[in-house]
GROMACS .gro file of C-alpha atoms in nm:
model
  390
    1UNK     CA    1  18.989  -1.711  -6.366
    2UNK     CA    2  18.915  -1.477  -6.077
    3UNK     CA    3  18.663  -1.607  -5.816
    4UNK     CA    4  18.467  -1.432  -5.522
    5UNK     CA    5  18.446  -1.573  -5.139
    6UNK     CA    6  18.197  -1.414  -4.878
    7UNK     CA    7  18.203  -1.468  -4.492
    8UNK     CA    8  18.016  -1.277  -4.226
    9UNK     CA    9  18.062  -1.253  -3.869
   10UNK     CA   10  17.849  -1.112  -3.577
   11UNK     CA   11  17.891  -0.867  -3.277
   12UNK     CA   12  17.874  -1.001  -2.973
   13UNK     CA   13  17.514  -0.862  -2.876
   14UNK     CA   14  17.401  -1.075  -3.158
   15UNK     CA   15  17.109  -1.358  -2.993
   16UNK     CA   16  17.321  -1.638  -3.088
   17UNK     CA   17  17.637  -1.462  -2.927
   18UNK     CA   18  17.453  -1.380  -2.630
   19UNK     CA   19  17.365  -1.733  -2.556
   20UNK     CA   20  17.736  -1.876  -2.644
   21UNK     CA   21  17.864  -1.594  -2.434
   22UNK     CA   22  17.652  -1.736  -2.110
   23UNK     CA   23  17.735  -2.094  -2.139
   24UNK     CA   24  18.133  -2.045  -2.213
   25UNK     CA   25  18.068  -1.819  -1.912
   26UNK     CA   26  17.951  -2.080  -1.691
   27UNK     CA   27  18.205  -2.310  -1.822
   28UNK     CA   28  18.470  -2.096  -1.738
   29UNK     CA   29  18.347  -2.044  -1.374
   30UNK     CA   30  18.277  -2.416  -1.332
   31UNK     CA   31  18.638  -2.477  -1.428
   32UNK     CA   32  18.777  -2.243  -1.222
   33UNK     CA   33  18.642  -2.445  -0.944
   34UNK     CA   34  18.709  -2.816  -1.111
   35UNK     CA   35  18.940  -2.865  -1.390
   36UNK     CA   36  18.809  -3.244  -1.451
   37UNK     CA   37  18.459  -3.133  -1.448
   38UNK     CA   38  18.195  -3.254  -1.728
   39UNK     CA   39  18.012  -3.010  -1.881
   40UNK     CA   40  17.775  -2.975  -2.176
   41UNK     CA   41  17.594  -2.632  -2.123
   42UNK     CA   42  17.346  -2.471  -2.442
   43UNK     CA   43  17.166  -2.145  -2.366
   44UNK     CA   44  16.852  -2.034  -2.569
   45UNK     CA   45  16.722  -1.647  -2.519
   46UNK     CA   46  16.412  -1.458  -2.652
   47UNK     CA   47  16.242  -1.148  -2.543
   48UNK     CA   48  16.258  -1.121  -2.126
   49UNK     CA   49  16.406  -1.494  -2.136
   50UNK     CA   50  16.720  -1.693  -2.071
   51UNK     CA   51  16.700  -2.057  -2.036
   52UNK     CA   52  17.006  -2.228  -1.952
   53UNK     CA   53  17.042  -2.631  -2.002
   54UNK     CA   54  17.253  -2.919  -2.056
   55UNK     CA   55  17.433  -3.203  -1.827
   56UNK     CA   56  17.690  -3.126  -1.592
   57UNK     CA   57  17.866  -3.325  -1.380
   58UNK     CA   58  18.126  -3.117  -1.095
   59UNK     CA   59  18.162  -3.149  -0.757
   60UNK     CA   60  18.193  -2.759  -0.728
   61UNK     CA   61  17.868  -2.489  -0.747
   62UNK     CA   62  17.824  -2.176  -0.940
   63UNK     CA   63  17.567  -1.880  -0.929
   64UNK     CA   64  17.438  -2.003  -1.282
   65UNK     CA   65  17.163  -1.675  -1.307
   66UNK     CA   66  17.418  -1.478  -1.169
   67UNK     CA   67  17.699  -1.542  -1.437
   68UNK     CA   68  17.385  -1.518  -1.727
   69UNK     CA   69  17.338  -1.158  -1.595
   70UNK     CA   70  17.668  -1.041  -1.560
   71UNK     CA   71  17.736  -1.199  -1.930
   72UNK     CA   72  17.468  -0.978  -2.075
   73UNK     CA   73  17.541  -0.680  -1.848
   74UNK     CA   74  17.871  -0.675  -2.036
   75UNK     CA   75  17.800  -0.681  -2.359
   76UNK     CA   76  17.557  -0.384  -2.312
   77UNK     CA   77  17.226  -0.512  -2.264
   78UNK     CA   78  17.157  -0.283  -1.927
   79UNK     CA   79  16.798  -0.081  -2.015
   80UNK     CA   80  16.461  -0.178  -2.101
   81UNK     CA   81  16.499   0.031  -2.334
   82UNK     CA   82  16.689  -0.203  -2.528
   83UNK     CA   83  16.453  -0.451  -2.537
   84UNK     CA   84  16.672  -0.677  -2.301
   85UNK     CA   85  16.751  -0.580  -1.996
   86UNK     CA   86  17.032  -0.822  -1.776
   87UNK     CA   87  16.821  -0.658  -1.422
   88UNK     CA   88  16.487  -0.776  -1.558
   89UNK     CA   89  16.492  -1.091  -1.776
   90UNK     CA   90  16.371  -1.392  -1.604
   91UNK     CA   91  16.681  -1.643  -1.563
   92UNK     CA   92  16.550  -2.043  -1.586
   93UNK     CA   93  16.773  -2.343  -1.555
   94UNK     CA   94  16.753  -2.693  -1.609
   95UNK     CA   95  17.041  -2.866  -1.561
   96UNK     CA   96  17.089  -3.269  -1.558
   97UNK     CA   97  17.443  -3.480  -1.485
   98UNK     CA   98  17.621  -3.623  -1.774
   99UNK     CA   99  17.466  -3.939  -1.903
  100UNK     CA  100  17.661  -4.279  -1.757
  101UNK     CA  101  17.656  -4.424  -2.029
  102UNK     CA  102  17.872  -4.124  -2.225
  103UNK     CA  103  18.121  -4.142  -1.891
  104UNK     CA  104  18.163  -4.467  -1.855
  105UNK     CA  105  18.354  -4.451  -2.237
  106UNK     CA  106  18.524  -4.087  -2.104
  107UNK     CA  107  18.683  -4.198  -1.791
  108UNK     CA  108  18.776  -4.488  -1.929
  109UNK     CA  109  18.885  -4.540  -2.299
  110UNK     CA  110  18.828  -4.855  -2.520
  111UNK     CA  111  19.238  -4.865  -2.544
  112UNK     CA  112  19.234  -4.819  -2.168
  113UNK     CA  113  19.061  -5.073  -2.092
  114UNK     CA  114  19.202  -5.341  -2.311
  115UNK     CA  115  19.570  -5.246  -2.328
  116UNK     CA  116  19.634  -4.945  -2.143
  117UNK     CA  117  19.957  -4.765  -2.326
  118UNK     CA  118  20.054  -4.484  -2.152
  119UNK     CA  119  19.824  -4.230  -1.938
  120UNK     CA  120  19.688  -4.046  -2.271
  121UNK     CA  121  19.475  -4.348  -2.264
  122UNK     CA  122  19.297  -4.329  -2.030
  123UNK     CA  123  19.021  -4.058  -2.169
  124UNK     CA  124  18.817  -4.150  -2.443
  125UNK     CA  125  18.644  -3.926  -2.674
  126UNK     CA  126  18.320  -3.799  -2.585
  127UNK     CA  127  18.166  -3.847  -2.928
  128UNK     CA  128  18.233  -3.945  -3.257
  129UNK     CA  129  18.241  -3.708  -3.570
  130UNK     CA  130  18.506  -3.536  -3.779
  131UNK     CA  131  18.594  -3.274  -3.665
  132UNK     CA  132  18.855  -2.983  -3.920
  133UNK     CA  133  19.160  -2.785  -3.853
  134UNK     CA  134  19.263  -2.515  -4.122
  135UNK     CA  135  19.522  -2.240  -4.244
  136UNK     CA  136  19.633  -2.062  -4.488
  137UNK     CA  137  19.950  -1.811  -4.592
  138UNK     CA  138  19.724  -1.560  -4.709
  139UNK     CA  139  19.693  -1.326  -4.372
  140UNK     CA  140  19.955  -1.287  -4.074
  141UNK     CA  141  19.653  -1.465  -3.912
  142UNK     CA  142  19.636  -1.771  -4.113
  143UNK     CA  143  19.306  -1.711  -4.184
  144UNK     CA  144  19.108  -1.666  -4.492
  145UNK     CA  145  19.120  -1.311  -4.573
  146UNK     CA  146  18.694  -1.228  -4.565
  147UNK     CA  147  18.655  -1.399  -4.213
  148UNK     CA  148  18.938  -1.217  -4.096
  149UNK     CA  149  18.803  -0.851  -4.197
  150UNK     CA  150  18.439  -1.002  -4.063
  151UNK     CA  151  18.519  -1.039  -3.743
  152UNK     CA  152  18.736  -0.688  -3.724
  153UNK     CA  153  18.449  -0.518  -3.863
  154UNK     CA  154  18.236  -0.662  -3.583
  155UNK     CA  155  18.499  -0.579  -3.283
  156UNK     CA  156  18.529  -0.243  -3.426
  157UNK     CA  157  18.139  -0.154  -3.447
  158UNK     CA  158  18.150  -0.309  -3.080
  159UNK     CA  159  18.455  -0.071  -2.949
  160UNK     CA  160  18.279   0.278  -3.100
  161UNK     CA  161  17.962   0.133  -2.915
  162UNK     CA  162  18.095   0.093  -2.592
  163UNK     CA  163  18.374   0.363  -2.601
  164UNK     CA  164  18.093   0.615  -2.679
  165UNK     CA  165  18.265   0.718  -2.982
  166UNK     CA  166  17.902   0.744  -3.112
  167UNK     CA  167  17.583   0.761  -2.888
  168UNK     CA  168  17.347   0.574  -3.100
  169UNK     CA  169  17.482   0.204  -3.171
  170UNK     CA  170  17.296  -0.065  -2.964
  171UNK     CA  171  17.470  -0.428  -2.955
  172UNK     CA  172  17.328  -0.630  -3.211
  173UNK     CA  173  17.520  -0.643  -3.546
  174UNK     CA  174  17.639  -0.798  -3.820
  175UNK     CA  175  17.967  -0.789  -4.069
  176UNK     CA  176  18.002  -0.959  -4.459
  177UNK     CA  177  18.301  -0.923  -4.635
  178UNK     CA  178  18.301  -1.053  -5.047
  179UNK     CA  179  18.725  -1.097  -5.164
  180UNK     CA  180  18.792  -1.107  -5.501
  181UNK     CA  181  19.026  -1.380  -5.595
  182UNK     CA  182  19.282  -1.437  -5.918
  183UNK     CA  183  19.361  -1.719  -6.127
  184UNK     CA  184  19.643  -1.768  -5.892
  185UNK     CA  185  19.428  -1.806  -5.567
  186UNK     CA  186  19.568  -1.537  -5.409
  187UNK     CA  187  19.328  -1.213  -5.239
  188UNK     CA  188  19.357  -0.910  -5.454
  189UNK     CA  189  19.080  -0.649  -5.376
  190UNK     CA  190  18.748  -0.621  -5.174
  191UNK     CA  191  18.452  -0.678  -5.389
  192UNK     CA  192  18.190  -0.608  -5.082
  193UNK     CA  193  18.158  -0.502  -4.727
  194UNK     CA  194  17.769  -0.529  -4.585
  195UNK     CA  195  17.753  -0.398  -4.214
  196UNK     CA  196  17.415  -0.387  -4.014
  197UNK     CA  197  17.415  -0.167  -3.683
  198UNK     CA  198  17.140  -0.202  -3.468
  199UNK     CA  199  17.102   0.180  -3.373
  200UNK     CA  200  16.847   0.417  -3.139
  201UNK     CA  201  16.461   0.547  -3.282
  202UNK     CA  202  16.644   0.910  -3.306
  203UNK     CA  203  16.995   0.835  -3.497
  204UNK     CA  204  16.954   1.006  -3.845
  205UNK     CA  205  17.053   0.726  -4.141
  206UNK     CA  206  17.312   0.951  -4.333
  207UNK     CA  207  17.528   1.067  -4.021
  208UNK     CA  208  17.526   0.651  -3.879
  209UNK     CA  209  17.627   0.588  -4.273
  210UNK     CA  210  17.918   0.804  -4.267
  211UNK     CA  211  18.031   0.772  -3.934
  212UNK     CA  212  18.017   0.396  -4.005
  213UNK     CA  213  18.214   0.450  -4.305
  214UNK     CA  214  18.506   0.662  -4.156
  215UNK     CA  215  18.507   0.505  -3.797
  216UNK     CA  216  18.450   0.124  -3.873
  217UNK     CA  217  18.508   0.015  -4.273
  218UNK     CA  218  18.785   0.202  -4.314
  219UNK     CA  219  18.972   0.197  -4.008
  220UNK     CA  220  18.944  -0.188  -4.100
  221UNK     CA  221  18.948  -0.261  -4.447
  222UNK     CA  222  19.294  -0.212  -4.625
  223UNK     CA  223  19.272   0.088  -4.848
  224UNK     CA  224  19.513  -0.084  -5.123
  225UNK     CA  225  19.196  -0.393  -5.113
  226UNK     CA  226  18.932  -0.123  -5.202
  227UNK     CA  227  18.845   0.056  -5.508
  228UNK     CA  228  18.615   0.250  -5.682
  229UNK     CA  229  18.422  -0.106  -5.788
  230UNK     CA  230  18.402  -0.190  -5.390
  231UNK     CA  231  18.026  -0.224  -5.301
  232UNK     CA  232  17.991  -0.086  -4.933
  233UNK     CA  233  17.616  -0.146  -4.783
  234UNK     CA  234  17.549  -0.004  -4.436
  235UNK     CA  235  17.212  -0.092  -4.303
  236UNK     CA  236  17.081  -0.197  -4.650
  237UNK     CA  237  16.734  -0.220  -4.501
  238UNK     CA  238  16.764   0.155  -4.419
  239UNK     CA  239  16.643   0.026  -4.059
  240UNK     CA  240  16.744  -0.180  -3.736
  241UNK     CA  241  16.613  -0.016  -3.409
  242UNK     CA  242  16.494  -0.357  -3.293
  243UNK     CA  243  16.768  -0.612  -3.233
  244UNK     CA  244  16.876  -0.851  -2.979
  245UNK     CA  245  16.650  -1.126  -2.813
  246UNK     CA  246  16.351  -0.917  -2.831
  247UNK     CA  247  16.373  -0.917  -3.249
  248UNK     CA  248  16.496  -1.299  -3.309
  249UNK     CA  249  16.579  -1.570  -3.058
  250UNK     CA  250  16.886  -1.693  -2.970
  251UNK     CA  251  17.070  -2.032  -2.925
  252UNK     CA  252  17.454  -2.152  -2.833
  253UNK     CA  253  17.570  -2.318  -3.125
  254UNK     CA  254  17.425  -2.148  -3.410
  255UNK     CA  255  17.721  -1.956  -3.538
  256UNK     CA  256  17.980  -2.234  -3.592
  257UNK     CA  257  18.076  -2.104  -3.953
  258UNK     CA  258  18.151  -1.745  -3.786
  259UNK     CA  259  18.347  -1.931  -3.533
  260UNK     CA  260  18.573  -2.101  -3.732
  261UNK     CA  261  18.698  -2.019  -4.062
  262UNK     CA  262  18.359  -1.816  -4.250
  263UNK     CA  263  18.288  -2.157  -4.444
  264UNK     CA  264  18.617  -2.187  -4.654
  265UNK     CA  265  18.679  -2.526  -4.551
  266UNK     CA  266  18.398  -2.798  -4.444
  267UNK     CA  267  18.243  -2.791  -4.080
  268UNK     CA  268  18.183  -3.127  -3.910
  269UNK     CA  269  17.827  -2.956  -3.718
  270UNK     CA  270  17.949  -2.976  -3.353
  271UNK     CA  271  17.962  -2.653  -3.198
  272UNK     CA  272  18.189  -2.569  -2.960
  273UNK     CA  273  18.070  -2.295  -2.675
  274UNK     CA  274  17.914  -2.459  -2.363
  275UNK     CA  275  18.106  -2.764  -2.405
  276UNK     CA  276  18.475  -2.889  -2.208
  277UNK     CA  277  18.744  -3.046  -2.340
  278UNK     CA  278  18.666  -3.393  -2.349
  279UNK     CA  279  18.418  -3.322  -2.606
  280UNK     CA  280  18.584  -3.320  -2.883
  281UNK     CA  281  18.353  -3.104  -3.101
  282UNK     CA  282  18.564  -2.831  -2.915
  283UNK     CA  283  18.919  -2.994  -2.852
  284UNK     CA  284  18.978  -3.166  -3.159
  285UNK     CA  285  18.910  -2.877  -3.389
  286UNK     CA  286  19.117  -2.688  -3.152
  287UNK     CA  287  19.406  -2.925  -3.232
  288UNK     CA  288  19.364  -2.985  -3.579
  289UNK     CA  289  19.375  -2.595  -3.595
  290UNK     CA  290  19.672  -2.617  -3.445
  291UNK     CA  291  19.847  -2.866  -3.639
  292UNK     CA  292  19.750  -2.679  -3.945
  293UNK     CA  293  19.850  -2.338  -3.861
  294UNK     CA  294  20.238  -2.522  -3.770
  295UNK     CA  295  20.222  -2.696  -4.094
  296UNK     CA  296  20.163  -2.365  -4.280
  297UNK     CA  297  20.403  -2.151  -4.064
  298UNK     CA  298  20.681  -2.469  -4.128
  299UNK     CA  299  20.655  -2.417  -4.490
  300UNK     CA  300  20.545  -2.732  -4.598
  301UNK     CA  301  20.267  -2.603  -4.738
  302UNK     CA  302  20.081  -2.236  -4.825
  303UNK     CA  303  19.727  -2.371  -4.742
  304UNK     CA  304  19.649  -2.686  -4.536
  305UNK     CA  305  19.321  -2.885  -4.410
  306UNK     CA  306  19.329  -3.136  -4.149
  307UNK     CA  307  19.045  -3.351  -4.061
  308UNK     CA  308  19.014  -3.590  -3.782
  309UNK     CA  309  18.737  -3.851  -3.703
  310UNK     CA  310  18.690  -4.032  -3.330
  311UNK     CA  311  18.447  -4.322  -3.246
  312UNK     CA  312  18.284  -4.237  -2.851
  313UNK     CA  313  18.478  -4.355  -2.615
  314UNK     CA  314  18.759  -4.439  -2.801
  315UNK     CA  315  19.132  -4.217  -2.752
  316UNK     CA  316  19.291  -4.274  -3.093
  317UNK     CA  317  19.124  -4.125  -3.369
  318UNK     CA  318  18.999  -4.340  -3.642
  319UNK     CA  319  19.130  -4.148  -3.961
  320UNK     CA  320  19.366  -3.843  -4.014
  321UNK     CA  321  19.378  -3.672  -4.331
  322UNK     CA  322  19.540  -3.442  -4.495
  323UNK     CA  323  19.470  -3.174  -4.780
  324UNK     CA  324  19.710  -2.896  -4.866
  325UNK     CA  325  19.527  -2.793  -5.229
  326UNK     CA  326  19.779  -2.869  -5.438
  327UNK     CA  327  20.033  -2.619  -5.248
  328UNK     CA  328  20.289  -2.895  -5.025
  329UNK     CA  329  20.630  -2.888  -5.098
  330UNK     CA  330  20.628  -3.274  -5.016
  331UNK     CA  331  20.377  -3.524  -5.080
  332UNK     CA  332  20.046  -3.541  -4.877
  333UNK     CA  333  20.122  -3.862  -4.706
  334UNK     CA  334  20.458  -3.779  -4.594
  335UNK     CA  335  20.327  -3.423  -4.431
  336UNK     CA  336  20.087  -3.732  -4.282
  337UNK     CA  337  20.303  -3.937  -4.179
  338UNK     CA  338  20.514  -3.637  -4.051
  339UNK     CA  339  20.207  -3.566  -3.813
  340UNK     CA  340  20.145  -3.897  -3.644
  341UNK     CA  341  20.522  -3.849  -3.559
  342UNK     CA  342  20.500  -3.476  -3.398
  343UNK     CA  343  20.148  -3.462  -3.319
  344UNK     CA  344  19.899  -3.655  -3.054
  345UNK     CA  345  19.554  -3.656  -3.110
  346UNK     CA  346  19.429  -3.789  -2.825
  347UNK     CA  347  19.213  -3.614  -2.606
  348UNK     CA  348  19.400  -3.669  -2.281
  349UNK     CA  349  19.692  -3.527  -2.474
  350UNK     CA  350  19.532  -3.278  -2.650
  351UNK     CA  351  19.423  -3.135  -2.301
  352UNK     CA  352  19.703  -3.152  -2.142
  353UNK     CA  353  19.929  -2.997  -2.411
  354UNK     CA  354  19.693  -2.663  -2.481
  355UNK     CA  355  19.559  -2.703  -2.136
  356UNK     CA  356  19.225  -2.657  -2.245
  357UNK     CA  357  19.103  -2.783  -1.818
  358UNK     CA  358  19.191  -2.448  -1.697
  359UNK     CA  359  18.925  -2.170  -1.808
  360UNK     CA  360  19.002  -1.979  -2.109
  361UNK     CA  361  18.714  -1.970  -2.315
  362UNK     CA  362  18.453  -1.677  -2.259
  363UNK     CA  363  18.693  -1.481  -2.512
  364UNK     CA  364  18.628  -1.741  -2.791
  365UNK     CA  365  18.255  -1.696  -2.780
  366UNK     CA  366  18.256  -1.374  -2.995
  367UNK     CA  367  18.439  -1.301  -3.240
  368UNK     CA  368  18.598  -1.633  -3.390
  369UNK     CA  369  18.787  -1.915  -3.241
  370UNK     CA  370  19.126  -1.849  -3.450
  371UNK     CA  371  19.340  -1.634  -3.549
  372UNK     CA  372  19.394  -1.477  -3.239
  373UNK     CA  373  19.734  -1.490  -3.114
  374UNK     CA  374  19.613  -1.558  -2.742
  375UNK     CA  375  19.469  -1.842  -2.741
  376UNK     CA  376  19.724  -2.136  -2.667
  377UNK     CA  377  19.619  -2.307  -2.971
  378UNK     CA  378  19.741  -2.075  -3.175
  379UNK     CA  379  20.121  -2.113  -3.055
  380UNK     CA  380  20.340  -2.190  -3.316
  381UNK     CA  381  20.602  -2.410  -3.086
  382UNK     CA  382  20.631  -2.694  -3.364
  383UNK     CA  383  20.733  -2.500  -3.673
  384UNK     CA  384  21.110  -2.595  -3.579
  385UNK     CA  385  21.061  -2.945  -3.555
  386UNK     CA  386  20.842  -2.964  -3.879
  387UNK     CA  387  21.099  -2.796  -4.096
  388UNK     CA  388  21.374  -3.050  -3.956
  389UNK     CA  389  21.187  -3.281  -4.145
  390UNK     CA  390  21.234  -3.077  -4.512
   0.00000   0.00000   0.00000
């Protein structure tokens, strides 16, 4: 029985993008200055407003307005005439330290402070939840196929835009890919590609809906995954001058399906952009991505789900489990048991092995968190060691 799965991504002049953009941003340059530095930044944008906000505790200063306007100059957002201009918008911050009563469990772990074991102790998680790693054999990206196209879509609207490839494209965007499915679970053709261009008062619809055709969809889309049955919808509304902050607000955190796998697997709600490492909202699912994409690339299974849980201020997790859909070539609680062997999931370790203290992570904030070979937590160091246990 064939089945249909849709995911969309964003451009990065999207509200939402803008505002994860600016606090990864300011993470970054905070890091750069302190690597053990707390920080929990969320920005929110509308029309002629950024406020940025959160707790952070460093012993280091950064330009905080300065960084929001470069951030915005970059992705495009340089004339009033856009409706958002980086020059003009007024810049407000309000910025608090870390609560004591989250660091006190941070700096100091529950194990750490009973028995210590070893220096991965010593940090405690700074919250609980379950947090979801995930990959599958279906791209050279591990990635579901429709999230993967998404976010390609998205880049490539942004490079025509910013290359001047065409004169009329303005930042905001959006990208929604539908795959068809078979009985086997495997992607066999595109059932759907809906792209939105924000675009000038003067571009004329039919030119932006071919160019968009020849220069973005199918410089993207395999041809072999299209056919005549493919449903392509550019601008459906048959309208988007006004985009941006001045046509919906914006806030960090509200894309977490586009930044992680286009709602395939389940999403524990913590966001990731804004945040450092000891949360691990951001670390853990940067891990358990990790471990997946290894497991996968090892062999021991074609698909594979990890999820972790964490009490607050506690190192060691309080479950790991595993789901591989049917598709390990072991059982489930081996490929478990395999895990807690090769793999350390606390947040100390997880730091220091994809040295996630050094700043890295203004390139996550558009675009999707995975599947992108640069980022260190998409290494595939373990696959050796995995197999050895086959």
């Amino acid at each position: 029985m064939k089945r249909f799965f849709t995911s969309e991504s964003v451009t990065e002049g999207h509200p939402d993008k803008i505002c994860d953009q600016i606090s990864d941003a300011i993470l970054d340059a905070i890091l750069e200055k302190d690597g053990n530095a707390r920080v929990a930044c969320e920005t929110c944008a509308t029309t002629g407003l950024v406020l940025v906000m959160g707790e952070i505790s460093t012993n280091s200063y950064v330009d905080i307005p300065s960084i929001a306007r470069q951030t915005i100059k970059n992705i495009g957002y340089n004339s009033s005439e856009l409706g958002f201009d980086y020059n003009t918008c007024a810049i407000l911050t309000a910025i608090d330290e870390q609560s004591q009563d989250i660091a006190m469990g941070v700096d100091s772990s529950l194990e750490y402070k009973e028995k210590k074991e070893d220096d991965y102790d010593i940090i405690g998680a700074g919250d609980q939840g379950v947090m979801f790693g995930y990959a599958t054999d279906e791209t050279e990206e591990y990635m579901p196929l429709a999230i993967v196209l998404a976010h390609k879509l998205c880049q490539k609207l942004s490079e025509i835009r910013k290359q001047g490839v065409v004169d009329y494209l303005r930042p905001d965007g959006k990208a929604q890919v539908t795959v068809e499915y078979n009985e086997k679970g495997l992607p066999t053709r595109i059932e759907a590609v809906v792209l939105s261009a924000q675009h000038s008062e003067e571009a004329d619809m039919d030119t932006l809906k071919k160019d968009l055709t020849e220069l973005v969809i199918k410089q993207v889309v395999p041809i072999g995954l299209m056919d005549n049955n493919t449903k392509i919808y550019i601008n459906p509304t048959g309208r988007f001058v006004k985009g941006g902050p001045l046509a919906d607000s914006g806030l960090t955190g509200r894309k977490i399906i586009v930044d992680t796998y286009g709602g395939y697997i389940p999403h524990g709600g913590g966001a990731f952009s804004g945040k450092d490492a000891t949360k691990v909202d951001r670390s853990a699912s940067y891990y358990a991505r990790y471990v997946a994409k290894n497991i996968v690339a090892a062999k021991l299974a074609k698909k594979c789900k990890i999820s972790v849980a964490y009490a607050i201020g506690k190192a060691k997790p309080v479950s790991i489990d595993v789901d591989t859909f049917g598709t390990a070539v072991i059982e489930e609680e081996k490929i478990t048991e395999i895990i807690k062997k090769v793999f350390d999931f606390r947040p100390k370790a997880i730091i220091d092995n994809l040295k996630l203290y050094l700043p890295q992570y203004l390139p996550t904030a558009s675009y999707g968190h995975f599947g992108r070979a640069d980022f260190r937590w998409e290494k595939l160091d373990k696959v050796a060691e995995l197999k050895s246990f086959l």
